Short mmCIF file of C-alpha atoms in Angstrom, two decimals:
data_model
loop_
_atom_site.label_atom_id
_atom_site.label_comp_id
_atom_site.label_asym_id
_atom_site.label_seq_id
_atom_site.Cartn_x
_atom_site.Cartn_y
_atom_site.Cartn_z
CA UNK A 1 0.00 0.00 0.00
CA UNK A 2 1.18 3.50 -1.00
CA UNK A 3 3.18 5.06 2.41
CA UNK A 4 4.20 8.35 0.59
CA UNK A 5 1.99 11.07 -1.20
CA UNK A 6 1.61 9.90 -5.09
CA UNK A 7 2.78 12.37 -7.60
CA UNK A 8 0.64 11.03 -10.00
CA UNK A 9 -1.92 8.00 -11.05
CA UNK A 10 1.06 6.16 -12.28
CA UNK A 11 3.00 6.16 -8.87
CA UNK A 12 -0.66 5.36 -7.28
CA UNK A 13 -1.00 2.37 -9.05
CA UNK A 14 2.11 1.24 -8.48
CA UNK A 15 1.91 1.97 -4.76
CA UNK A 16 -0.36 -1.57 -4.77
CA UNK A 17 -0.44 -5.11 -4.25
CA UNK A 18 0.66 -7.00 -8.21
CA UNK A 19 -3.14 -8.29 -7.92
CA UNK A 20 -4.83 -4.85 -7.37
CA UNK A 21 -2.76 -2.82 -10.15
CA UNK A 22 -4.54 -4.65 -12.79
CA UNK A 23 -7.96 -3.45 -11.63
CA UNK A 24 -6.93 0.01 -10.75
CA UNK A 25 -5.66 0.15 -14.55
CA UNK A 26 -8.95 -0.86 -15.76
CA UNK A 27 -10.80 1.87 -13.95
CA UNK A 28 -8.10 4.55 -15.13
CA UNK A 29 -8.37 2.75 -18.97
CA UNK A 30 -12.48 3.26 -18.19
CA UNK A 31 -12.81 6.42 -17.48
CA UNK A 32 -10.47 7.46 -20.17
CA UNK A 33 -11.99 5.80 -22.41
CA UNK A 34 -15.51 7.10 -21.74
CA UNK A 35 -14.28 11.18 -21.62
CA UNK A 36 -10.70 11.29 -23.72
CA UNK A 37 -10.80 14.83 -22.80
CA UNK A 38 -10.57 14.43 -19.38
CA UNK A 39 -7.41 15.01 -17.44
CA UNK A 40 -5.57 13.20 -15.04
CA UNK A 41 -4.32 14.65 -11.94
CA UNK A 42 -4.06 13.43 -8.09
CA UNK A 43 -7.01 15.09 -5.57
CA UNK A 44 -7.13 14.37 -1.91
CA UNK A 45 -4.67 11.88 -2.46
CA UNK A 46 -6.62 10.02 -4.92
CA UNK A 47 -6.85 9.54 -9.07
CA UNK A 48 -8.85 11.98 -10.20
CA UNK A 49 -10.03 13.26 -13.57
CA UNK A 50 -11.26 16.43 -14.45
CA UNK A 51 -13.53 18.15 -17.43
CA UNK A 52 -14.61 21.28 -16.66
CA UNK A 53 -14.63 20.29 -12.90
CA UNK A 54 -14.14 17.52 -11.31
CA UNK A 55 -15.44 14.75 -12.82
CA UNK A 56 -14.67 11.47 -10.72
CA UNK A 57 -12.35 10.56 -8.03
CA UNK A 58 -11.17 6.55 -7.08
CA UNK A 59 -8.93 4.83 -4.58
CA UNK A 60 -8.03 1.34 -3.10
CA UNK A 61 -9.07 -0.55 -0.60
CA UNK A 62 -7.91 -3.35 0.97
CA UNK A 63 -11.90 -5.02 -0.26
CA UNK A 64 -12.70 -3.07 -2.50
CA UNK A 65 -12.10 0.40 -4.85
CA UNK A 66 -13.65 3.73 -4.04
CA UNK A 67 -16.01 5.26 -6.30
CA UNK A 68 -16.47 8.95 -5.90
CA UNK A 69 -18.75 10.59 -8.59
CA UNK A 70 -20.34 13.23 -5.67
CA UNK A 71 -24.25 12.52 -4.30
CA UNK A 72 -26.11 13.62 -7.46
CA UNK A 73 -24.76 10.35 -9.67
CA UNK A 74 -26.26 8.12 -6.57
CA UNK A 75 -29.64 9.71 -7.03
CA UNK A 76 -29.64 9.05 -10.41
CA UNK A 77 -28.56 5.66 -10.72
CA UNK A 78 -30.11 4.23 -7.13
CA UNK A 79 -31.63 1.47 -8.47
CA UNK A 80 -28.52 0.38 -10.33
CA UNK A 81 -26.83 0.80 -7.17
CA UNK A 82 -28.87 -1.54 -5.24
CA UNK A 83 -26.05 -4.53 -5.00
CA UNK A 84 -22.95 -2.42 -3.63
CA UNK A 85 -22.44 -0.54 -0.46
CA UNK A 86 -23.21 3.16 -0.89
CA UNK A 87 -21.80 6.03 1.30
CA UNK A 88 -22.05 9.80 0.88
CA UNK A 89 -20.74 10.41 -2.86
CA UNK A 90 -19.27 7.23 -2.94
CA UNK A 91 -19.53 3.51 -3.90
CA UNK A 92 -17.31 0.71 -2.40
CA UNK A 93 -16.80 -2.32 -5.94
CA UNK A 94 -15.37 -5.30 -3.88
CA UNK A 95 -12.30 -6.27 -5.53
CA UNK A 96 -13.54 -10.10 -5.62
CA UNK A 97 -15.56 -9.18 -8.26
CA UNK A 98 -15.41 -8.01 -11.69
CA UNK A 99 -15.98 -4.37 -12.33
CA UNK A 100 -19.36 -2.85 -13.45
CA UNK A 101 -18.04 -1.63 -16.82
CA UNK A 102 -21.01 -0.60 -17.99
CA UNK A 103 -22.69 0.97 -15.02
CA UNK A 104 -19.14 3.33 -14.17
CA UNK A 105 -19.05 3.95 -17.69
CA UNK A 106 -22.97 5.43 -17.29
CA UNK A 107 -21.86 7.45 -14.35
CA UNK A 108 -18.89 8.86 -15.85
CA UNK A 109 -20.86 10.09 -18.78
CA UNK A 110 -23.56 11.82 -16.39
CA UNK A 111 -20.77 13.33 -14.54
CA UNK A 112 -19.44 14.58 -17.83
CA UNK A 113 -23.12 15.93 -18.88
CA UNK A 114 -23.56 17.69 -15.11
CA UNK A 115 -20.26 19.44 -15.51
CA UNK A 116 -21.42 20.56 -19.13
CA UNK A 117 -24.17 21.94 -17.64
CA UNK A 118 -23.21 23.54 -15.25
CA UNK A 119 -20.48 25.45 -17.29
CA UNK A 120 -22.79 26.47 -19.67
CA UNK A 121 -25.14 27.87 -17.10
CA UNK A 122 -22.22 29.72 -15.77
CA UNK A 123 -21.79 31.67 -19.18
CA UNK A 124 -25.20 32.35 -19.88
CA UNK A 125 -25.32 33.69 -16.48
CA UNK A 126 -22.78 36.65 -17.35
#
């Protein structure tokens, strides 16, 4: 497990068990692959990606990786939600099971669509 602040997702990863890089990489190769124009930078000591804001944030667990997409994503997709533990802006994916490709790929885009939004009302608002 990582002892020292990462510089960057690349020293995060590596920070990691050999059997926990390999999902971690997914998740990175995900969410780059759903918004190309994100960017990649370390937040609160976590992965992060940004578009016009943050977009989402993940970490590992010993169990499991962190999800962090803030509240509004969980009200949005609560039912798909249903089968993994839920906190405040955040969902726990156990690391004995496969990722929900799909389902972070969803969130990612909504993420990108809030931040849209929310930019644009920014503009028309001056």
């Amino acid at each position: 497990m990582i002892t020292t602040a990462p510089k960057d997702i690349n020293s995060y990863i590596a920070g990691f068990p050999q059997e926990v890089q390999p999902v971690l990489q997914q998740m990175r190769r995900l969410v780059q692959a759903t918004v190309p124009e994100a960017t990649e930078t370390i937040k609160y000591g976590m992965p992060t990606f940004d578009y016009h804001g943050t977009l989402v944030h993940f970490a590992a667990f010993v169990h499991h990786i962190g999800f962090y997409s803030v509240p509004t994503s969980h009200e949005a997709f609560q039912e798909d939600l249903k089968g993994y533990k839920v906190g405040n802006g955040s969902v726990q994916f156990p690391l004995n099971q496969p990722l929900p490709t799909e389902l972070i790929a969803k969130i990612v885009k909504y993420r990108m669509q809030e931040n849209l939004e929310t930019v644009s009302m920014t503009e028309n608002a001056c």
